[in-house]
């Protein structure tokens, strides 16, 4: 099971840049089925973040396999390149430079030739409706590709733990109300606000909350009213403070003497 989860996570090529994730899965082609486009008398073979093997292309004898793009010039048969006269690399796969296009409207991948002559741009633009690839020639040594695909769109930002917890609690509370109202109305025949489950508690809750706030913050607005502690096993008269006597003890003695 652990090996399967590791395999799935490895196949899911997520690219994190500028705080957003991009799904770049299945953009690179395998085998010799490379991307290609033609401009004038040249055909460019390229791959997405993966090398183009010159030995797999007819008339290309370069043994190095670290090129992201190759230019084949004067190809009489661009499909099979059986009579190509010239073949040379445009840019290496490394180093790779990546930039965000606009406000996460896509990604710009930039590669250059290690000799300093040659550059290749891949513009991965966000387009969820239509897939299209348009290649162009900037100069003799610089080429670019506009790759319109949904993979150029950033993935939605996932919900945080707090948001998920809030949604779950809201759903549970709504279920609690619906089930409680059904039981109170059908089984007990109650109507109006009394159909709410535990209506007595909910009706008292605002007053209890106000009492709690009043008790906590009363020192900030005035003198707090203290409670009189009741001693254990004490008679009612022992717990009455002297300040609460309703009449003077001397007057009480005179009345009893009469």
PDB file of C-alpha atoms in Angstrom:
ATOM      1  CA  UNK A   1       0.000   0.000   0.000  1.00  0.00           C
ATOM      2  CA  UNK A   2       2.805   2.398   0.904  1.00  0.00           C
ATOM      3  CA  UNK A   3       4.609   1.592  -2.352  1.00  0.00           C
ATOM      4  CA  UNK A   4       1.411   2.250  -4.321  1.00  0.00           C
ATOM      5  CA  UNK A   5       0.887   5.646  -2.651  1.00  0.00           C
ATOM      6  CA  UNK A   6       4.516   6.552  -3.336  1.00  0.00           C
ATOM      7  CA  UNK A   7       4.104   5.582  -6.998  1.00  0.00           C
ATOM      8  CA  UNK A   8       0.951   7.692  -7.350  1.00  0.00           C
ATOM      9  CA  UNK A   9       2.576  10.723  -5.729  1.00  0.00           C
ATOM     10  CA  UNK A  10       5.648  10.389  -7.936  1.00  0.00           C
ATOM     11  CA  UNK A  11       3.536  10.311 -11.111  1.00  0.00           C
ATOM     12  CA  UNK A  12       1.665  13.443 -10.101  1.00  0.00           C
ATOM     13  CA  UNK A  13       4.128  16.081 -11.342  1.00  0.00           C
ATOM     14  CA  UNK A  14       3.145  19.170  -9.391  1.00  0.00           C
ATOM     15  CA  UNK A  15       5.241  22.280  -9.870  1.00  0.00           C
ATOM     16  CA  UNK A  16       5.170  24.880  -7.077  1.00  0.00           C
ATOM     17  CA  UNK A  17       6.036  28.448  -8.043  1.00  0.00           C
ATOM     18  CA  UNK A  18       5.112  31.745  -6.439  1.00  0.00           C
ATOM     19  CA  UNK A  19       2.890  29.988  -3.906  1.00  0.00           C
ATOM     20  CA  UNK A  20       0.701  28.213  -6.495  1.00  0.00           C
ATOM     21  CA  UNK A  21       0.807  24.643  -7.796  1.00  0.00           C
ATOM     22  CA  UNK A  22       0.704  23.616 -11.456  1.00  0.00           C
ATOM     23  CA  UNK A  23      -0.046  20.141 -12.774  1.00  0.00           C
ATOM     24  CA  UNK A  24       2.560  19.366 -15.442  1.00  0.00           C
ATOM     25  CA  UNK A  25       1.620  15.696 -15.783  1.00  0.00           C
ATOM     26  CA  UNK A  26       1.860  14.028 -19.218  1.00  0.00           C
ATOM     27  CA  UNK A  27       3.195  17.104 -21.013  1.00  0.00           C
ATOM     28  CA  UNK A  28       6.551  15.515 -21.810  1.00  0.00           C
ATOM     29  CA  UNK A  29       6.467  12.997 -24.645  1.00  0.00           C
ATOM     30  CA  UNK A  30       8.261   9.661 -24.481  1.00  0.00           C
ATOM     31  CA  UNK A  31      10.012   7.695 -27.175  1.00  0.00           C
ATOM     32  CA  UNK A  32      10.636   9.544 -30.428  1.00  0.00           C
ATOM     33  CA  UNK A  33       7.210  11.138 -30.700  1.00  0.00           C
ATOM     34  CA  UNK A  34       8.557  14.645 -30.087  1.00  0.00           C
ATOM     35  CA  UNK A  35       6.778  17.945 -30.581  1.00  0.00           C
ATOM     36  CA  UNK A  36       7.725  19.686 -33.816  1.00  0.00           C
ATOM     37  CA  UNK A  37       6.879  22.699 -35.929  1.00  0.00           C
ATOM     38  CA  UNK A  38       8.251  24.175 -39.127  1.00  0.00           C
ATOM     39  CA  UNK A  39       9.205  27.739 -40.003  1.00  0.00           C
ATOM     40  CA  UNK A  40      10.392  28.429 -43.542  1.00  0.00           C
ATOM     41  CA  UNK A  41      13.045  25.806 -44.343  1.00  0.00           C
ATOM     42  CA  UNK A  42      13.617  24.573 -40.786  1.00  0.00           C
ATOM     43  CA  UNK A  43      11.871  22.091 -38.543  1.00  0.00           C
ATOM     44  CA  UNK A  44      12.239  22.278 -34.776  1.00  0.00           C
ATOM     45  CA  UNK A  45      11.939  19.155 -32.630  1.00  0.00           C
ATOM     46  CA  UNK A  46      11.384  19.858 -28.956  1.00  0.00           C
ATOM     47  CA  UNK A  47      10.099  18.281 -25.766  1.00  0.00           C
ATOM     48  CA  UNK A  48       8.643  19.674 -22.558  1.00  0.00           C
ATOM     49  CA  UNK A  49      11.200  19.616 -19.740  1.00  0.00           C
ATOM     50  CA  UNK A  50      12.676  16.477 -21.249  1.00  0.00           C
ATOM     51  CA  UNK A  51      15.527  15.745 -23.633  1.00  0.00           C
ATOM     52  CA  UNK A  52      15.297  15.204 -27.354  1.00  0.00           C
ATOM     53  CA  UNK A  53      17.616  12.377 -28.392  1.00  0.00           C
ATOM     54  CA  UNK A  54      19.418  13.383 -31.619  1.00  0.00           C
ATOM     55  CA  UNK A  55      20.256   9.775 -32.418  1.00  0.00           C
ATOM     56  CA  UNK A  56      16.548   8.990 -32.735  1.00  0.00           C
ATOM     57  CA  UNK A  57      16.150  11.562 -35.502  1.00  0.00           C
ATOM     58  CA  UNK A  58      17.383  10.797 -39.010  1.00  0.00           C
ATOM     59  CA  UNK A  59      20.436  12.779 -40.181  1.00  0.00           C
ATOM     60  CA  UNK A  60      21.236  13.900 -36.609  1.00  0.00           C
ATOM     61  CA  UNK A  61      24.455  12.231 -35.492  1.00  0.00           C
ATOM     62  CA  UNK A  62      25.153  14.213 -32.336  1.00  0.00           C
ATOM     63  CA  UNK A  63      25.684  11.756 -29.476  1.00  0.00           C
ATOM     64  CA  UNK A  64      24.764  14.181 -26.681  1.00  0.00           C
ATOM     65  CA  UNK A  65      21.221  13.710 -25.365  1.00  0.00           C
ATOM     66  CA  UNK A  66      20.630  16.761 -23.171  1.00  0.00           C
ATOM     67  CA  UNK A  67      18.923  19.030 -25.701  1.00  0.00           C
ATOM     68  CA  UNK A  68      15.395  20.336 -25.152  1.00  0.00           C
ATOM     69  CA  UNK A  69      15.157  21.509 -28.790  1.00  0.00           C
ATOM     70  CA  UNK A  70      16.860  20.675 -32.092  1.00  0.00           C
ATOM     71  CA  UNK A  71      16.766  22.507 -35.403  1.00  0.00           C
ATOM     72  CA  UNK A  72      16.802  20.539 -38.653  1.00  0.00           C
ATOM     73  CA  UNK A  73      17.351  22.691 -41.722  1.00  0.00           C
ATOM     74  CA  UNK A  74      16.457  22.032 -45.376  1.00  0.00           C
ATOM     75  CA  UNK A  75      14.503  18.883 -44.626  1.00  0.00           C
ATOM     76  CA  UNK A  76      12.822  17.694 -47.788  1.00  0.00           C
ATOM     77  CA  UNK A  77      10.681  15.296 -45.771  1.00  0.00           C
ATOM     78  CA  UNK A  78      10.041  16.874 -42.328  1.00  0.00           C
ATOM     79  CA  UNK A  79       8.031  13.858 -41.201  1.00  0.00           C
ATOM     80  CA  UNK A  80      10.855  11.345 -41.449  1.00  0.00           C
ATOM     81  CA  UNK A  81      13.851  13.653 -42.126  1.00  0.00           C
ATOM     82  CA  UNK A  82      15.518  11.171 -44.443  1.00  0.00           C
ATOM     83  CA  UNK A  83      17.252  13.846 -46.521  1.00  0.00           C
ATOM     84  CA  UNK A  84      18.027  16.473 -43.894  1.00  0.00           C
ATOM     85  CA  UNK A  85      21.230  18.409 -44.604  1.00  0.00           C
ATOM     86  CA  UNK A  86      21.844  20.112 -41.260  1.00  0.00           C
ATOM     87  CA  UNK A  87      20.904  19.334 -37.663  1.00  0.00           C
ATOM     88  CA  UNK A  88      22.107  21.196 -34.580  1.00  0.00           C
ATOM     89  CA  UNK A  89      20.912  21.877 -31.017  1.00  0.00           C
ATOM     90  CA  UNK A  90      19.116  25.049 -30.062  1.00  0.00           C
ATOM     91  CA  UNK A  91      19.223  24.758 -26.261  1.00  0.00           C
ATOM     92  CA  UNK A  92      20.097  22.330 -23.477  1.00  0.00           C
ATOM     93  CA  UNK A  93      17.617  20.987 -20.936  1.00  0.00           C
ATOM     94  CA  UNK A  94      19.629  22.516 -18.093  1.00  0.00           C
ATOM     95  CA  UNK A  95      19.817  25.084 -16.689  1.00  0.00           C
ATOM     96  CA  UNK A  96      16.104  25.832 -16.661  1.00  0.00           C
ATOM     97  CA  UNK A  97      14.574  29.182 -15.738  1.00  0.00           C
ATOM     98  CA  UNK A  98      10.868  29.502 -14.942  1.00  0.00           C
ATOM     99  CA  UNK A  99       8.789  32.663 -14.588  1.00  0.00           C
ATOM    100  CA  UNK A 100       5.106  33.335 -13.966  1.00  0.00           C
ATOM    101  CA  UNK A 101       3.215  34.946 -16.846  1.00  0.00           C
ATOM    102  CA  UNK A 102       1.118  37.866 -15.610  1.00  0.00           C
ATOM    103  CA  UNK A 103      -1.061  37.103 -12.610  1.00  0.00           C
ATOM    104  CA  UNK A 104      -0.691  33.328 -12.782  1.00  0.00           C
ATOM    105  CA  UNK A 105      -1.829  33.265 -16.420  1.00  0.00           C
ATOM    106  CA  UNK A 106       0.777  30.631 -17.234  1.00  0.00           C
ATOM    107  CA  UNK A 107       4.470  29.750 -16.993  1.00  0.00           C
ATOM    108  CA  UNK A 108       7.466  30.763 -19.084  1.00  0.00           C
ATOM    109  CA  UNK A 109      10.240  28.153 -19.373  1.00  0.00           C
ATOM    110  CA  UNK A 110      13.555  29.443 -20.725  1.00  0.00           C
ATOM    111  CA  UNK A 111      16.515  27.350 -21.922  1.00  0.00           C
ATOM    112  CA  UNK A 112      19.780  28.325 -23.569  1.00  0.00           C
ATOM    113  CA  UNK A 113      22.719  26.643 -25.240  1.00  0.00           C
ATOM    114  CA  UNK A 114      25.770  26.119 -23.035  1.00  0.00           C
ATOM    115  CA  UNK A 115      27.951  27.876 -25.609  1.00  0.00           C
ATOM    116  CA  UNK A 116      25.849  31.019 -25.292  1.00  0.00           C
ATOM    117  CA  UNK A 117      24.512  30.773 -28.854  1.00  0.00           C
ATOM    118  CA  UNK A 118      20.929  29.623 -28.903  1.00  0.00           C
ATOM    119  CA  UNK A 119      17.803  30.002 -26.759  1.00  0.00           C
ATOM    120  CA  UNK A 120      14.430  28.318 -26.555  1.00  0.00           C
ATOM    121  CA  UNK A 121      11.242  29.623 -24.875  1.00  0.00           C
ATOM    122  CA  UNK A 122       8.203  27.561 -23.905  1.00  0.00           C
ATOM    123  CA  UNK A 123       5.179  29.666 -22.947  1.00  0.00           C
ATOM    124  CA  UNK A 124       2.750  27.414 -21.108  1.00  0.00           C
ATOM    125  CA  UNK A 125      -0.410  29.540 -21.233  1.00  0.00           C
ATOM    126  CA  UNK A 126      -3.604  28.899 -19.287  1.00  0.00           C
ATOM    127  CA  UNK A 127      -6.409  27.771 -21.590  1.00  0.00           C
ATOM    128  CA  UNK A 128      -9.009  25.342 -20.246  1.00  0.00           C
ATOM    129  CA  UNK A 129     -11.084  25.188 -23.433  1.00  0.00           C
ATOM    130  CA  UNK A 130      -8.749  24.615 -26.364  1.00  0.00           C
ATOM    131  CA  UNK A 131      -5.350  22.958 -26.738  1.00  0.00           C
ATOM    132  CA  UNK A 132      -3.066  24.560 -29.320  1.00  0.00           C
ATOM    133  CA  UNK A 133       0.659  24.770 -30.031  1.00  0.00           C
ATOM    134  CA  UNK A 134       2.118  27.582 -32.118  1.00  0.00           C
ATOM    135  CA  UNK A 135       5.851  27.779 -32.786  1.00  0.00           C
ATOM    136  CA  UNK A 136       7.773  30.826 -33.982  1.00  0.00           C
ATOM    137  CA  UNK A 137      11.288  31.968 -34.797  1.00  0.00           C
ATOM    138  CA  UNK A 138      12.580  35.004 -32.909  1.00  0.00           C
ATOM    139  CA  UNK A 139      16.018  35.124 -34.514  1.00  0.00           C
ATOM    140  CA  UNK A 140      18.518  32.760 -36.153  1.00  0.00           C
ATOM    141  CA  UNK A 141      19.456  31.295 -32.765  1.00  0.00           C
ATOM    142  CA  UNK A 142      16.298  31.872 -30.732  1.00  0.00           C
ATOM    143  CA  UNK A 143      12.982  30.064 -30.992  1.00  0.00           C
ATOM    144  CA  UNK A 144       9.751  29.991 -28.980  1.00  0.00           C
ATOM    145  CA  UNK A 145       6.563  27.967 -28.551  1.00  0.00           C
ATOM    146  CA  UNK A 146       3.153  29.083 -27.278  1.00  0.00           C
ATOM    147  CA  UNK A 147       1.594  26.057 -25.617  1.00  0.00           C
ATOM    148  CA  UNK A 148      -2.063  26.747 -24.758  1.00  0.00           C
ATOM    149  CA  UNK A 149      -3.319  24.108 -22.343  1.00  0.00           C
ATOM    150  CA  UNK A 150      -5.174  23.658 -19.064  1.00  0.00           C
ATOM    151  CA  UNK A 151      -1.863  22.601 -17.503  1.00  0.00           C
ATOM    152  CA  UNK A 152      -0.848  26.248 -17.643  1.00  0.00           C
ATOM    153  CA  UNK A 153      -3.582  27.122 -15.157  1.00  0.00           C
ATOM    154  CA  UNK A 154      -2.743  27.061 -11.440  1.00  0.00           C
ATOM    155  CA  UNK A 155      -4.548  24.476  -9.346  1.00  0.00           C
ATOM    156  CA  UNK A 156      -7.326  25.731  -7.050  1.00  0.00           C
ATOM    157  CA  UNK A 157      -6.170  26.669  -3.574  1.00  0.00           C
ATOM    158  CA  UNK A 158      -7.308  23.872  -1.213  1.00  0.00           C
ATOM    159  CA  UNK A 159      -9.420  24.647   1.824  1.00  0.00           C
ATOM    160  CA  UNK A 160      -7.633  25.015   5.138  1.00  0.00           C
ATOM    161  CA  UNK A 161      -8.302  22.744   8.108  1.00  0.00           C
ATOM    162  CA  UNK A 162     -10.331  25.469   9.801  1.00  0.00           C
ATOM    163  CA  UNK A 163     -12.535  25.954   6.723  1.00  0.00           C
ATOM    164  CA  UNK A 164     -13.176  22.213   6.433  1.00  0.00           C
ATOM    165  CA  UNK A 165     -13.993  21.975  10.141  1.00  0.00           C
ATOM    166  CA  UNK A 166     -16.386  24.926   9.872  1.00  0.00           C
ATOM    167  CA  UNK A 167     -18.198  23.339   6.916  1.00  0.00           C
ATOM    168  CA  UNK A 168     -18.502  19.988   8.708  1.00  0.00           C
ATOM    169  CA  UNK A 169     -19.817  21.603  11.904  1.00  0.00           C
ATOM    170  CA  UNK A 170     -22.321  23.693   9.933  1.00  0.00           C
ATOM    171  CA  UNK A 171     -23.628  20.585   8.180  1.00  0.00           C
ATOM    172  CA  UNK A 172     -23.938  18.706  11.471  1.00  0.00           C
ATOM    173  CA  UNK A 173     -25.790  21.624  13.083  1.00  0.00           C
ATOM    174  CA  UNK A 174     -28.180  21.857  10.127  1.00  0.00           C
ATOM    175  CA  UNK A 175     -28.825  18.095  10.380  1.00  0.00           C
ATOM    176  CA  UNK A 176     -29.425  18.484  14.124  1.00  0.00           C
ATOM    177  CA  UNK A 177     -32.039  21.190  13.496  1.00  0.00           C
ATOM    178  CA  UNK A 178     -33.828  19.293  10.727  1.00  0.00           C
ATOM    179  CA  UNK A 179     -34.051  16.036  12.674  1.00  0.00           C
ATOM    180  CA  UNK A 180     -35.042  17.839  15.868  1.00  0.00           C
ATOM    181  CA  UNK A 181     -37.785  19.863  14.182  1.00  0.00           C
ATOM    182  CA  UNK A 182     -39.166  16.710  12.559  1.00  0.00           C
ATOM    183  CA  UNK A 183     -39.293  14.860  15.886  1.00  0.00           C
ATOM    184  CA  UNK A 184     -40.846  17.792  17.786  1.00  0.00           C
ATOM    185  CA  UNK A 185     -43.465  18.441  15.111  1.00  0.00           C
ATOM    186  CA  UNK A 186     -44.447  14.867  14.232  1.00  0.00           C
ATOM    187  CA  UNK A 187     -44.002  12.985  17.503  1.00  0.00           C
ATOM    188  CA  UNK A 188     -44.793  15.733  20.012  1.00  0.00           C
ATOM    189  CA  UNK A 189     -47.142  17.919  17.981  1.00  0.00           C
ATOM    190  CA  UNK A 190     -45.357  21.173  18.765  1.00  0.00           C
ATOM    191  CA  UNK A 191     -45.662  24.251  16.578  1.00  0.00           C
ATOM    192  CA  UNK A 192     -43.832  27.524  16.088  1.00  0.00           C
ATOM    193  CA  UNK A 193     -40.488  28.126  17.788  1.00  0.00           C
ATOM    194  CA  UNK A 194     -41.177  25.269  20.173  1.00  0.00           C
ATOM    195  CA  UNK A 195     -40.472  22.867  17.309  1.00  0.00           C
ATOM    196  CA  UNK A 196     -36.773  23.687  17.685  1.00  0.00           C
ATOM    197  CA  UNK A 197     -34.934  20.954  19.614  1.00  0.00           C
ATOM    198  CA  UNK A 198     -34.110  21.957  23.196  1.00  0.00           C
ATOM    199  CA  UNK A 199     -36.011  25.207  22.745  1.00  0.00           C
ATOM    200  CA  UNK A 200     -35.793  26.063  26.457  1.00  0.00           C
ATOM    201  CA  UNK A 201     -31.993  25.978  26.352  1.00  0.00           C
ATOM    202  CA  UNK A 202     -31.705  28.065  23.164  1.00  0.00           C
ATOM    203  CA  UNK A 203     -34.165  30.658  24.476  1.00  0.00           C
ATOM    204  CA  UNK A 204     -32.118  31.062  27.674  1.00  0.00           C
ATOM    205  CA  UNK A 205     -28.739  31.093  25.919  1.00  0.00           C
ATOM    206  CA  UNK A 206     -28.634  34.846  25.034  1.00  0.00           C
ATOM    207  CA  UNK A 207     -29.436  35.803  28.616  1.00  0.00           C
ATOM    208  CA  UNK A 208     -26.800  33.416  29.975  1.00  0.00           C
ATOM    209  CA  UNK A 209     -24.194  34.833  27.617  1.00  0.00           C
ATOM    210  CA  UNK A 210     -25.051  38.396  28.662  1.00  0.00           C
ATOM    211  CA  UNK A 211     -24.803  37.420  32.342  1.00  0.00           C
ATOM    212  CA  UNK A 212     -21.375  35.892  31.717  1.00  0.00           C
ATOM    213  CA  UNK A 213     -20.110  39.028  29.990  1.00  0.00           C
ATOM    214  CA  UNK A 214     -21.599  41.252  32.677  1.00  0.00           C
ATOM    215  CA  UNK A 215     -19.890  39.245  35.410  1.00  0.00           C
ATOM    216  CA  UNK A 216     -16.521  39.205  33.597  1.00  0.00           C
ATOM    217  CA  UNK A 217     -16.384  42.870  32.599  1.00  0.00           C
ATOM    218  CA  UNK A 218     -18.283  44.569  35.430  1.00  0.00           C
ATOM    219  CA  UNK A 219     -15.006  45.724  37.146  1.00  0.00           C
ATOM    220  CA  UNK A 220     -14.220  47.700  33.995  1.00  0.00           C
ATOM    221  CA  UNK A 221     -17.447  49.716  34.210  1.00  0.00           C
ATOM    222  CA  UNK A 222     -18.188  49.855  37.922  1.00  0.00           C
ATOM    223  CA  UNK A 223     -18.058  48.075  41.271  1.00  0.00           C
ATOM    224  CA  UNK A 224     -18.570  44.352  41.147  1.00  0.00           C
ATOM    225  CA  UNK A 225     -21.293  42.887  43.307  1.00  0.00           C
ATOM    226  CA  UNK A 226     -19.705  40.156  45.391  1.00  0.00           C
ATOM    227  CA  UNK A 227     -21.448  37.025  46.510  1.00  0.00           C
ATOM    228  CA  UNK A 228     -21.815  36.074  50.178  1.00  0.00           C
ATOM    229  CA  UNK A 229     -20.157  32.769  50.917  1.00  0.00           C
ATOM    230  CA  UNK A 230     -22.302  30.205  52.706  1.00  0.00           C
ATOM    231  CA  UNK A 231     -20.422  28.199  55.292  1.00  0.00           C
ATOM    232  CA  UNK A 232     -21.002  24.481  55.561  1.00  0.00           C
ATOM    233  CA  UNK A 233     -23.391  23.340  58.349  1.00  0.00           C
ATOM    234  CA  UNK A 234     -24.225  26.933  59.223  1.00  0.00           C
ATOM    235  CA  UNK A 235     -27.672  28.159  60.260  1.00  0.00           C
ATOM    236  CA  UNK A 236     -29.399  30.749  58.103  1.00  0.00           C
ATOM    237  CA  UNK A 237     -28.808  33.522  60.670  1.00  0.00           C
ATOM    238  CA  UNK A 238     -25.068  32.838  60.766  1.00  0.00           C
ATOM    239  CA  UNK A 239     -24.739  33.612  57.096  1.00  0.00           C
ATOM    240  CA  UNK A 240     -26.411  37.022  57.156  1.00  0.00           C
ATOM    241  CA  UNK A 241     -23.745  39.767  57.227  1.00  0.00           C
ATOM    242  CA  UNK A 242     -24.083  42.515  59.877  1.00  0.00           C
ATOM    243  CA  UNK A 243     -24.790  45.166  57.232  1.00  0.00           C
ATOM    244  CA  UNK A 244     -28.001  43.425  56.235  1.00  0.00           C
ATOM    245  CA  UNK A 245     -29.704  43.518  59.710  1.00  0.00           C
ATOM    246  CA  UNK A 246     -33.211  44.914  59.365  1.00  0.00           C
ATOM    247  CA  UNK A 247     -33.439  46.328  62.909  1.00  0.00           C
ATOM    248  CA  UNK A 248     -31.142  47.227  65.799  1.00  0.00           C
ATOM    249  CA  UNK A 249     -30.437  44.544  68.427  1.00  0.00           C
ATOM    250  CA  UNK A 250     -30.987  46.983  71.360  1.00  0.00           C
ATOM    251  CA  UNK A 251     -34.453  47.874  70.113  1.00  0.00           C
ATOM    252  CA  UNK A 252     -35.206  44.196  69.713  1.00  0.00           C
ATOM    253  CA  UNK A 253     -34.221  43.554  73.341  1.00  0.00           C
ATOM    254  CA  UNK A 254     -36.517  46.329  74.579  1.00  0.00           C
ATOM    255  CA  UNK A 255     -39.424  44.975  72.598  1.00  0.00           C
ATOM    256  CA  UNK A 256     -38.975  41.504  74.040  1.00  0.00           C
ATOM    257  CA  UNK A 257     -38.692  42.944  77.577  1.00  0.00           C
ATOM    258  CA  UNK A 258     -42.051  44.538  77.182  1.00  0.00           C
TER     259      UNK A 258
END
